[in-house]
mmCIF file of C-alpha atoms in Angstrom:
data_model
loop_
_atom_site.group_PDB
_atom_site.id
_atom_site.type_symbol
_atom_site.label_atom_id
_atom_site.label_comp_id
_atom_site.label_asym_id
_atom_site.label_seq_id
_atom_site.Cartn_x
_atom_site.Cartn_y
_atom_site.Cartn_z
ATOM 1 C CA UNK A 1 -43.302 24.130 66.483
ATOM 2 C CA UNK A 2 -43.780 25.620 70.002
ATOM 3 C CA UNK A 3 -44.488 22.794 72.750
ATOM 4 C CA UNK A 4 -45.875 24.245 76.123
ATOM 5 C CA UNK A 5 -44.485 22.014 78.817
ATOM 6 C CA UNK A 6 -45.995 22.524 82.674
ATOM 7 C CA UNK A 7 -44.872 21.162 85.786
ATOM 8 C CA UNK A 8 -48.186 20.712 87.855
ATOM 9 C CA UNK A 9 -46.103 19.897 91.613
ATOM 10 C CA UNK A 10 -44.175 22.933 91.023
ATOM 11 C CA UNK A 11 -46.556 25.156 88.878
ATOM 12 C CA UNK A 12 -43.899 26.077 86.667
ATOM 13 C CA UNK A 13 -44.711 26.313 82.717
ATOM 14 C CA UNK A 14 -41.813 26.217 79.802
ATOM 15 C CA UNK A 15 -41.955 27.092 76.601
ATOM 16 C CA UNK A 16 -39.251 25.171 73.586
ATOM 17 C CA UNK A 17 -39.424 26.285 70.525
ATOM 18 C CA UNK A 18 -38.301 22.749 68.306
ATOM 19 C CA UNK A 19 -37.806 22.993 64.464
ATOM 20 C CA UNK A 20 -35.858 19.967 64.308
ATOM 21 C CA UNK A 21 -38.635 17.279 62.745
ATOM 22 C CA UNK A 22 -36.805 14.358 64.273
ATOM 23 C CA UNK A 23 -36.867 15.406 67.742
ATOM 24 C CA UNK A 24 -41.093 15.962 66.812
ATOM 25 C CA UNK A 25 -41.557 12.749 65.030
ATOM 26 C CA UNK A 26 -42.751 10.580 68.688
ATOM 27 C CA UNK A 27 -45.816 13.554 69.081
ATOM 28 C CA UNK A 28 -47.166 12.934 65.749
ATOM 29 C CA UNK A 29 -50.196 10.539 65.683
ATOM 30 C CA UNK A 30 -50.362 10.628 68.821
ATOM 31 C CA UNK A 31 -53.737 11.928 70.523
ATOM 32 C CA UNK A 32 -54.920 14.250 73.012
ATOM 33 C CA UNK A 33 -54.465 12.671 76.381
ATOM 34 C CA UNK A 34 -51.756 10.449 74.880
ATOM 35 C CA UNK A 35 -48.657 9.778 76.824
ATOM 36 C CA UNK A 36 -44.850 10.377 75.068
ATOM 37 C CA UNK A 37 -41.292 9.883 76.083
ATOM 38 C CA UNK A 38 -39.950 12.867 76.117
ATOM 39 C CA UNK A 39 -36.269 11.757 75.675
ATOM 40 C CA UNK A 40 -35.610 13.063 71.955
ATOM 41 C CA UNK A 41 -36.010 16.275 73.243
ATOM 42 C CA UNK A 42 -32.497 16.475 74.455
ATOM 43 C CA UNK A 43 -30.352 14.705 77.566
ATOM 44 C CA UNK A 44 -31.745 16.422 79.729
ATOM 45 C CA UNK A 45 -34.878 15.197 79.335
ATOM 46 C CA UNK A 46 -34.033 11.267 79.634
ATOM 47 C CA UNK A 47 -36.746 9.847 81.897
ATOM 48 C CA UNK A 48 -39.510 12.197 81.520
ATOM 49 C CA UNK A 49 -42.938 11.374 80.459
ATOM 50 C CA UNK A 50 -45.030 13.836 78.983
ATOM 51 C CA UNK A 51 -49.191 14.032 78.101
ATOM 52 C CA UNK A 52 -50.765 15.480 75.380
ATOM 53 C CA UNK A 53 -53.294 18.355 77.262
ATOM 54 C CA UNK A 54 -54.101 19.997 73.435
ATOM 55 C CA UNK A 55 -52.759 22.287 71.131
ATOM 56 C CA UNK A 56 -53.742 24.976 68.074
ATOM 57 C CA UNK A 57 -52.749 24.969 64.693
ATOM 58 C CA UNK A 58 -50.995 27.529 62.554
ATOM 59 C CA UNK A 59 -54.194 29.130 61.908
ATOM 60 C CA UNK A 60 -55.174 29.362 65.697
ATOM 61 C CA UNK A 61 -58.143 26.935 65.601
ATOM 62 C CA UNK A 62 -57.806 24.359 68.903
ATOM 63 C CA UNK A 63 -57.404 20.875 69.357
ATOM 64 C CA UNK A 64 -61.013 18.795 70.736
ATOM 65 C CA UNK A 65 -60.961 16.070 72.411
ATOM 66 C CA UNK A 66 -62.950 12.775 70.768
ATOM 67 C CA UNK A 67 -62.681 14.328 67.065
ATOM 68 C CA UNK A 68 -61.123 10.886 65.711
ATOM 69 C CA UNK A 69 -59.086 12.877 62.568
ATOM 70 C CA UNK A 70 -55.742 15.069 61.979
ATOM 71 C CA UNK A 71 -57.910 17.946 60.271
ATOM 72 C CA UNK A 72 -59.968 20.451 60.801
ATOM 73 C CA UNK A 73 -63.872 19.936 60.677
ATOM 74 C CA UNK A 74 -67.201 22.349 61.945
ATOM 75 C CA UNK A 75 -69.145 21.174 64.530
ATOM 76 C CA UNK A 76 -72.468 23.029 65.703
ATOM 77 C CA UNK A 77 -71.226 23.580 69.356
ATOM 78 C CA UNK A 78 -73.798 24.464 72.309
ATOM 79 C CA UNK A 79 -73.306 24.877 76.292
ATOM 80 C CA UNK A 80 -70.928 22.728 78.338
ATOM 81 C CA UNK A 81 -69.149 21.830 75.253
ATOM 82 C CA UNK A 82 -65.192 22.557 74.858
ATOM 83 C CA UNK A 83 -63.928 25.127 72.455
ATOM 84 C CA UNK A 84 -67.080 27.404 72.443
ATOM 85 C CA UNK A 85 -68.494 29.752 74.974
ATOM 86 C CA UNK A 86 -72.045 30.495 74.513
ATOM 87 C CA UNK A 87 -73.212 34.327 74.962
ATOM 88 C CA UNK A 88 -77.149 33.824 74.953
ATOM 89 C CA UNK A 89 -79.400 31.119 76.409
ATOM 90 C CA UNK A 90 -79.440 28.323 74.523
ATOM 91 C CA UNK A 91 -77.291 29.507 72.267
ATOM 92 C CA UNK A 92 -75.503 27.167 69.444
ATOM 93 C CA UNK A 93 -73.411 27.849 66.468
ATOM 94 C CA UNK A 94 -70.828 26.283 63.846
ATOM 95 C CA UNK A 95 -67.706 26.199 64.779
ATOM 96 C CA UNK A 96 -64.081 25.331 63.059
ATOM 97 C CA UNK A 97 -62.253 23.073 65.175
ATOM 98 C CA UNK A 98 -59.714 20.843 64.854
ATOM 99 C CA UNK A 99 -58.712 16.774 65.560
ATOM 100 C CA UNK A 100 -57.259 15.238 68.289
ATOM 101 C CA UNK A 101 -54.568 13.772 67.084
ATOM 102 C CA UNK A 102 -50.808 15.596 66.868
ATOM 103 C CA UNK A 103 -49.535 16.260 63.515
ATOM 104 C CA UNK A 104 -47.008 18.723 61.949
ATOM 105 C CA UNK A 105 -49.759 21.415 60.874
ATOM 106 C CA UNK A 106 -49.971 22.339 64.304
ATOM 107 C CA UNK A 107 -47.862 25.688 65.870
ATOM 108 C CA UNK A 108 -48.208 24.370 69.534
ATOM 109 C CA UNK A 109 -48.695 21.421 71.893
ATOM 110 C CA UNK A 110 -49.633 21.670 74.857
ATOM 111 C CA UNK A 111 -48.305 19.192 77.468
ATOM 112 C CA UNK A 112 -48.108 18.437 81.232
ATOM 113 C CA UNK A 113 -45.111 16.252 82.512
ATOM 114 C CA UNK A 114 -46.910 13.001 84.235
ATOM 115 C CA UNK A 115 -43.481 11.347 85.124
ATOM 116 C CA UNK A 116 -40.165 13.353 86.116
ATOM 117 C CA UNK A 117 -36.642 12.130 84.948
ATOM 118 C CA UNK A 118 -33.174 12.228 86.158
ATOM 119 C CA UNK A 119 -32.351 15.643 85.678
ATOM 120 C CA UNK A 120 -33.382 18.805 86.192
ATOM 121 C CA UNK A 121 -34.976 20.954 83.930
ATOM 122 C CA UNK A 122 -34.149 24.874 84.231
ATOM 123 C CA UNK A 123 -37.309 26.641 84.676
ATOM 124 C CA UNK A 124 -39.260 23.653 85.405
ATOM 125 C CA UNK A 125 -38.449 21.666 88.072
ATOM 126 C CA UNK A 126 -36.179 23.247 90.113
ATOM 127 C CA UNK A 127 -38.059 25.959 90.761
ATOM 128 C CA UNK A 128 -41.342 26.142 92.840
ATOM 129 C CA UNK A 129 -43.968 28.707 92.570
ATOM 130 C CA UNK A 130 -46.586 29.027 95.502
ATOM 131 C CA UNK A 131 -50.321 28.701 94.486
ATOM 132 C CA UNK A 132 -52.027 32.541 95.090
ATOM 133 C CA UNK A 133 -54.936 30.751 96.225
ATOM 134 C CA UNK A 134 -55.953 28.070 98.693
ATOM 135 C CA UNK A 135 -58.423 25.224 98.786
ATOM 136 C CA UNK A 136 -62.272 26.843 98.919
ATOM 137 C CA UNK A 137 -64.114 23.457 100.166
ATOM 138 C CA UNK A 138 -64.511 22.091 103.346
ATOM 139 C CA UNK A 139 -63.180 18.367 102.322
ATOM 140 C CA UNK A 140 -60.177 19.954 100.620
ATOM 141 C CA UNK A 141 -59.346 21.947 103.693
ATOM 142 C CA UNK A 142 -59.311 18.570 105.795
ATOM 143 C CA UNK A 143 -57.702 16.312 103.156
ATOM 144 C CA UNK A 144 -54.589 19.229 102.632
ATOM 145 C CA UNK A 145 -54.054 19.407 106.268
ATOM 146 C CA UNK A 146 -55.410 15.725 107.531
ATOM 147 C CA UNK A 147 -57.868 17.020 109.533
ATOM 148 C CA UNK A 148 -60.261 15.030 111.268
ATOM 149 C CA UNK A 149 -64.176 15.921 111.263
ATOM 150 C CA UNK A 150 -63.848 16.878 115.183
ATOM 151 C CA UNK A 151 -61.324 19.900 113.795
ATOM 152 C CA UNK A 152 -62.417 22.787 113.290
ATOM 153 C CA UNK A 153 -61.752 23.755 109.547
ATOM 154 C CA UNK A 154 -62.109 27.826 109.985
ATOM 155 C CA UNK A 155 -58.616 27.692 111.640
ATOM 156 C CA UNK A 156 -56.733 26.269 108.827
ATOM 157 C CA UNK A 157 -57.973 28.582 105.569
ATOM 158 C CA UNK A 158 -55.480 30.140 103.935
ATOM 159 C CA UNK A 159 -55.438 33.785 104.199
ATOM 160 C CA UNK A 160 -54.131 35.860 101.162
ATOM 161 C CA UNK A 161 -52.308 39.341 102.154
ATOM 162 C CA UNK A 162 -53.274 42.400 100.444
ATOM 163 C CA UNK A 163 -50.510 44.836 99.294
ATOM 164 C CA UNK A 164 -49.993 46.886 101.907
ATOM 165 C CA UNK A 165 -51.375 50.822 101.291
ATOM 166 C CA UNK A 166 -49.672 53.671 102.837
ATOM 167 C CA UNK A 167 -50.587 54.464 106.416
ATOM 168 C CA UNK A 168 -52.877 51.590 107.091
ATOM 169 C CA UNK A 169 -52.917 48.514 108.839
ATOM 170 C CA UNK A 170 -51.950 45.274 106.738
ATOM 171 C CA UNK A 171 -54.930 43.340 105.513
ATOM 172 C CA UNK A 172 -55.483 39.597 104.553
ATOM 173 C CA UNK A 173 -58.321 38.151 102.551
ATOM 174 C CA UNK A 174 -59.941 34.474 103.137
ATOM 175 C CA UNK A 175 -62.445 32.813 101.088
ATOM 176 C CA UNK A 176 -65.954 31.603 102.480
ATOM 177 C CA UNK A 177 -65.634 28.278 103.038
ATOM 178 C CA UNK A 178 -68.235 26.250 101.192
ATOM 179 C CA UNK A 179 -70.016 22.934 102.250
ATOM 180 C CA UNK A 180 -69.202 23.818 106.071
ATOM 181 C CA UNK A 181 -71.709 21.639 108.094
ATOM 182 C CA UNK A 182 -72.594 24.380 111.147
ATOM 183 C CA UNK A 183 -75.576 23.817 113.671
ATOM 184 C CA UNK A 184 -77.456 26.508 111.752
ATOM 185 C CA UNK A 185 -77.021 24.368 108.585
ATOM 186 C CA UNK A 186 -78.181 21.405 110.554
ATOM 187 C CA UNK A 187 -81.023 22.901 112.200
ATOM 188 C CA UNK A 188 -82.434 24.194 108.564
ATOM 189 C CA UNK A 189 -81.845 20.729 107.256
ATOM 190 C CA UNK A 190 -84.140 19.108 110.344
ATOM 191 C CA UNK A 191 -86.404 21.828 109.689
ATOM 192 C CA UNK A 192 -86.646 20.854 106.056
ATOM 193 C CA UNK A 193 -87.355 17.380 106.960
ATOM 194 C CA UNK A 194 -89.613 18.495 109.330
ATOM 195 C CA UNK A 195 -91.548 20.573 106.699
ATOM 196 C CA UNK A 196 -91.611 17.583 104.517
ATOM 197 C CA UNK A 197 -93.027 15.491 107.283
ATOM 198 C CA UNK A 198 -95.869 17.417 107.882
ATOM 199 C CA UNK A 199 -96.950 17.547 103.844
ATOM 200 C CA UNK A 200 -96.482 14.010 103.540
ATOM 201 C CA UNK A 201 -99.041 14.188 106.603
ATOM 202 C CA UNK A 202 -101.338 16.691 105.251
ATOM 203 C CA UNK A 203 -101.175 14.862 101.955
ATOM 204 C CA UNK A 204 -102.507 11.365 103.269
ATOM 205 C CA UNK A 205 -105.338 13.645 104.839
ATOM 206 C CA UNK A 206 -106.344 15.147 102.022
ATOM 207 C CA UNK A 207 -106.460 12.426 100.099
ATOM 208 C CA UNK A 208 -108.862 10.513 102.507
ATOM 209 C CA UNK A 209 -111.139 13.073 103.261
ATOM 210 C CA UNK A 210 -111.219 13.564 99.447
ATOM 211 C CA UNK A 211 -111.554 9.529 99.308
ATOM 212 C CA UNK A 212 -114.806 10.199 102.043
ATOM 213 C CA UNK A 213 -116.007 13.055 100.460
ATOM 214 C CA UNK A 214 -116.067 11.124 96.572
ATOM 215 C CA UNK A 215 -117.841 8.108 98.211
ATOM 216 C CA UNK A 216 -120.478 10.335 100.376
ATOM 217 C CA UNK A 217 -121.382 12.160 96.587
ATOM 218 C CA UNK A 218 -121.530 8.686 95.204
ATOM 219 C CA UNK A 219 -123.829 7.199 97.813
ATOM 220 C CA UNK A 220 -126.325 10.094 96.857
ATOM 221 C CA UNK A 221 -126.107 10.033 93.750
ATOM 222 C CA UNK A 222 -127.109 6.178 94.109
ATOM 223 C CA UNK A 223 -129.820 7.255 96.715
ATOM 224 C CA UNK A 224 -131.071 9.751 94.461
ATOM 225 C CA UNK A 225 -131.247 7.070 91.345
ATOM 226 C CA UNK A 226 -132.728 4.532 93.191
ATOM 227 C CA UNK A 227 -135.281 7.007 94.057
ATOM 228 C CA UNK A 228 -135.743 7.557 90.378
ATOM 229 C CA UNK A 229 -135.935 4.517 89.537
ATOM 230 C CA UNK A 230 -139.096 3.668 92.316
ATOM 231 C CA UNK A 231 -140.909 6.624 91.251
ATOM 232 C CA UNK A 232 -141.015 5.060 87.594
ATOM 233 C CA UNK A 233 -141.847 1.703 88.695
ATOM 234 C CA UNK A 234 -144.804 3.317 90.361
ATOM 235 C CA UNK A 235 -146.432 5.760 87.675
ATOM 236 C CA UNK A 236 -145.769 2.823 85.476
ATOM 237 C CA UNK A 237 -147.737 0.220 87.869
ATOM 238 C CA UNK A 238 -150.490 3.305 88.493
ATOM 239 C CA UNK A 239 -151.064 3.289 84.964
ATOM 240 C CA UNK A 240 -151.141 -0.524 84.690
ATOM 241 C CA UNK A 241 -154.189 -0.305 86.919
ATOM 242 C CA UNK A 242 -155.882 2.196 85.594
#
């Protein structure tokens, strides 16, 4: 069995291949999200804690989360849900998937180490490889370099350089930063309140000149009934008379 081990503070990623059954024996039963010492995996791994992220069996089908069972099953699988990507709108279809829980049909586990040991792990943890891109989002920006909101956040982005082409100046790239609160963005949002303002205003005027205009027809049509009603009584009383 193949367990995929990643470091996420150094963004390193192993790979052991284990056919020894004892050293497996702790993952099985266990279930996705599950933490597991990781110490029968050798001395050098005495102290570390690993989690359960998923896996795939020997027949390639992938672990879901919340599927209670050690099997495989087919679930009818639609949009936002794991294990399925949808190609149409609205799109949903039967698919084989299998249990969350660890057991020794599976080829690989895939883990993420949650608490570090002792020791160092070659490949792992003594080795650090930079993230290719920084944070996109305003609050991200401010809460990796403890900014304050009276800094201004388009002087701390991260700036990726290009590879360099042959007889041209070096170039960087920089993402747009997204929810960055700028006059213009304030000045739409008071003009959206504005706008919202003046329908809520136009609203309550419509509705009382409609209010005016339904009691006006209802007046005449009470006028014009009454009317009616005196031109009866007065044939009627004519031909009393007569």
């Amino acid at each position: 069995m193949k367990l995929n081990i990643a470091f996420p503070a150094t963004g390193c990623q192993k790979r052991l291949e284990i056919d020894d059954e004892h050293k497996l024996r702790p993952f099985f039963d266990k279930r996705i999200s599950g933490e597991v010492a990781a110490d029968t995996l050798g001395d050098e791994w005495k102290g570390y804690v690993l989690r359960i992220t998923g896996g795939n069996d020997k027949q390639g089908f992938p672990m879901k989360q919340g599927i209670l069972s050690n099997g495989r099953v087919r679930l009818l699988l639609k949009k936002d849900h794991s294990c399925f990507r949808p190609r149409r709108k609205g799109e949903r279809k039967r698919r084989s998937v299998r249990g969350c829980i660890v057991d020794s049909n599976l080829s690989v586990i895939n883990m993420i180490v949650v608490k570090k040991g002792e020791g160092e792990i070659p490949g792992l943890t003594d080795t650090t490889i930079p993230r290719r891109l920084g944070p996109k989002r305003a609050g991200k920006i401010r809460k990796l370099f403890n900014l304050s909101k009276e800094d201004d956040v388009r002087q701390y982005v991260i700036r990726r350089e290009l590879p360099a082409k042959e007889g041209k100046k070096p170039r960087s790239k920089a993402p747009k930063i997204q929810r960055l609160v700028t006059p213009q963005r304030l000045q739409r949002k008071r003009h959206k309140k504005a706008l919202k303002k003046q329908w809520a205003v136009r609203a309550r005027e419509d509705a009382a000149a409609y209010a005016k205009l339904l009691s006006q027809r209802a007046k005449e049509a009470k006028e014009k009934r009454d009317a009616e009603h005196m031109k009866r009584r007065r044939m009627s009383s004519m031909r009393d008379i007569k």
